Coordinates of C-alpha atoms in Angstrom, one line a residue:
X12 CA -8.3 -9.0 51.3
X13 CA -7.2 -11.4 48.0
X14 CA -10.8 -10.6 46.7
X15 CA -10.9 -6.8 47.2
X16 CA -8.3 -6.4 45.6
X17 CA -9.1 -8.6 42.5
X18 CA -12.3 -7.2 42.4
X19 CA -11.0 -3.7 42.2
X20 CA -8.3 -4.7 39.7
X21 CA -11.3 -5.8 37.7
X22 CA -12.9 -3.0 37.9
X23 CA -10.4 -0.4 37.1
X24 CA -9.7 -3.4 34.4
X25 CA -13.9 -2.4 32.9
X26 CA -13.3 1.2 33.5
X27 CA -10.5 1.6 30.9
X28 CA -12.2 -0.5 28.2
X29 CA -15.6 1.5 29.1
X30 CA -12.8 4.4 28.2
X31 CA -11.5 3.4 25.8
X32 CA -14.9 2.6 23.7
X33 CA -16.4 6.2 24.9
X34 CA -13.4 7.6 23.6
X35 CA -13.3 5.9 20.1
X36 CA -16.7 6.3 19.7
X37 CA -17.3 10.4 20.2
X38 CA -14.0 11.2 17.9
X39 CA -14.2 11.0 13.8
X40 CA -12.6 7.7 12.6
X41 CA -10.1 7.7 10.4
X42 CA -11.4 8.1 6.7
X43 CA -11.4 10.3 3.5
X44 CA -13.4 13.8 3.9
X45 CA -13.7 16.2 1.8
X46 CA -11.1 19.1 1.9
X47 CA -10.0 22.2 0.3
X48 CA -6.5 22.5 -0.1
X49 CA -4.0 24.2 -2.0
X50 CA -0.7 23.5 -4.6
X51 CA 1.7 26.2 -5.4
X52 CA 5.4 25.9 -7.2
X53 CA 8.1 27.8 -7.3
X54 CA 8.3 30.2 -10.3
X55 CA 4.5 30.5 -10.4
X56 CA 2.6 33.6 -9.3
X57 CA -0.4 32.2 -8.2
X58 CA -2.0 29.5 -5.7
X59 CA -4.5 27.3 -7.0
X60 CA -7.1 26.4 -4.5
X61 CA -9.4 23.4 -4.9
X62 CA -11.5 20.7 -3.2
X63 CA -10.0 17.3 -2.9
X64 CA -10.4 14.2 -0.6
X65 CA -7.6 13.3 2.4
X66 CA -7.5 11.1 5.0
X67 CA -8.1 12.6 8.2
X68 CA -9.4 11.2 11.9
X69 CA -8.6 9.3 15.2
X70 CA -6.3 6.3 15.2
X71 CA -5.5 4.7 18.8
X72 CA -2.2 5.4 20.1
X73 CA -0.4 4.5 23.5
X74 CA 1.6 5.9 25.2
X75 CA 4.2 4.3 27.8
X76 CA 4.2 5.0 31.5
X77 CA 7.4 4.5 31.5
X78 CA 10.1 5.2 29.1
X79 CA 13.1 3.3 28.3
X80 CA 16.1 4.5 25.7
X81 CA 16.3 0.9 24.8
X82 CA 12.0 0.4 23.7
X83 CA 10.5 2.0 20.6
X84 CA 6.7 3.3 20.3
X85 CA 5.6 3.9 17.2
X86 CA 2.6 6.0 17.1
X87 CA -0.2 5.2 14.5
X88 CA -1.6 8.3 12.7
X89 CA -4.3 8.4 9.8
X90 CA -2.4 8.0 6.3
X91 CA -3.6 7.1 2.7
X92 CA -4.4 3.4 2.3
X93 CA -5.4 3.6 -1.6
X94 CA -4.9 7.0 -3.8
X95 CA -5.0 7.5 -7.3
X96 CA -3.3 10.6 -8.8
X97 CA -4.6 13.8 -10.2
X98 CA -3.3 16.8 -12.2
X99 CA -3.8 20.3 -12.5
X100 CA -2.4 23.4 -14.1
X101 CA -1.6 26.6 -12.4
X102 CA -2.3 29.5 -13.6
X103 CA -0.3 32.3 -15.3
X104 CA 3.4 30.2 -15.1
X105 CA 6.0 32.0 -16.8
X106 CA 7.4 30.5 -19.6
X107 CA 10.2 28.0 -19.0
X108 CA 8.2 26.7 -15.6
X109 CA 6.2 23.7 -15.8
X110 CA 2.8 24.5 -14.8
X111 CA 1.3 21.2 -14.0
X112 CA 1.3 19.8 -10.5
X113 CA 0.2 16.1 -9.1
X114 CA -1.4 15.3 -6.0
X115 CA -2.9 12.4 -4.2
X116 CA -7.0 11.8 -3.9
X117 CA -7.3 9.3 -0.7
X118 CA -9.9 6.6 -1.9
X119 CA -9.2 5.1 1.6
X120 CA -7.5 5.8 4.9
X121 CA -5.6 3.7 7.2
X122 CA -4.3 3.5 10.8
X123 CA -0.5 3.2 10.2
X124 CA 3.1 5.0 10.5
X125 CA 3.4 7.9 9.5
X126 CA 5.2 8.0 5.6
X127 CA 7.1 11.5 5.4
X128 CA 6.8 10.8 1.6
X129 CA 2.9 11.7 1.7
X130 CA 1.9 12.4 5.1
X131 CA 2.4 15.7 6.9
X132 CA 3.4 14.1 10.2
X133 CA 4.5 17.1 12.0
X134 CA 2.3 18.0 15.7
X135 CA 1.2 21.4 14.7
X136 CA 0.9 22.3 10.6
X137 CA 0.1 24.8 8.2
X138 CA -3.9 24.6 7.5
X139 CA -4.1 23.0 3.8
X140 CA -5.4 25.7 1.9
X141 CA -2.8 27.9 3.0
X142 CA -0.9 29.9 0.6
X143 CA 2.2 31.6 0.3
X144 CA 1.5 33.8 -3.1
X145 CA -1.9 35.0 -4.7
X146 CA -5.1 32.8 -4.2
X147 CA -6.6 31.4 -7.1
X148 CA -10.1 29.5 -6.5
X149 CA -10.6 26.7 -8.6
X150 CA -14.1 25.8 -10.3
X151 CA -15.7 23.1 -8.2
X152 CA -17.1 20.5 -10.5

């Protein structure tokens, strides 16, 4: 009886990691993509739309069976790693608004908490080249 039992402990034991590697390896990883995505400012007319690279894909996460009020899971999610900055100038600002806006470039991506300081870590979001005012496309290079 001992050695049914291991034996099917081992073998649920196989079928998660046989999961777990199907699962990782059918979903993007996490890495910079191309994306378009747009800025916009307060005071300014328009919305300047423009290509750009972001990190986006899977990260593992877990999830507890059970859950305690006294244990803390922090769920990984797919955040910049190394960025440099860029600039651009919307169009048609009013005088007295500054027209220039900076935004990350993700060189490379990372598995890690989510920063609320660069990330948009909420479960459902707006697309990223959504606007609120008048679309402006701007010349891919």
């Amino acid at each position: 009886m001992v050695v049914v039992r291991n034996n099917i402990l081992l073998l649920l034991f196989y079928l998660v990691v046989l999961l777990v590697v199907a699962q990782s390896s059918f979903l993007p990883p996490c890495e910079p993509i191309n994306e378009t995505v747009s800025v916009e400012k307060e005071g300014c007319p328009k919305c300047l739309v423009f290509q750009t690279s972001i990190c986006s894909g899977h990260c593992l996460t877990k999830e507890p069976v059970y859950k305690s009020p006294f244990s803390t899971v922090y769920q990984h999610v797919c955040t910049y790693r190394d960025v440099h900055y860029e600039t651009v100038r919307l169009p048609d600002c009013p005088p007295g608004v500054d027209p220039h806006i900076t935004y990350p470039v993700a060189l490379s991506c990372d598995c890690s908490l989510c920063t609320m300081g660069t990330s948009d870590c909420t479960i459902e979001s707006l697309q990223p080249d959504f606007c609120m005012s008048q679309r402006e496309d701007y010349p891919a290079y």
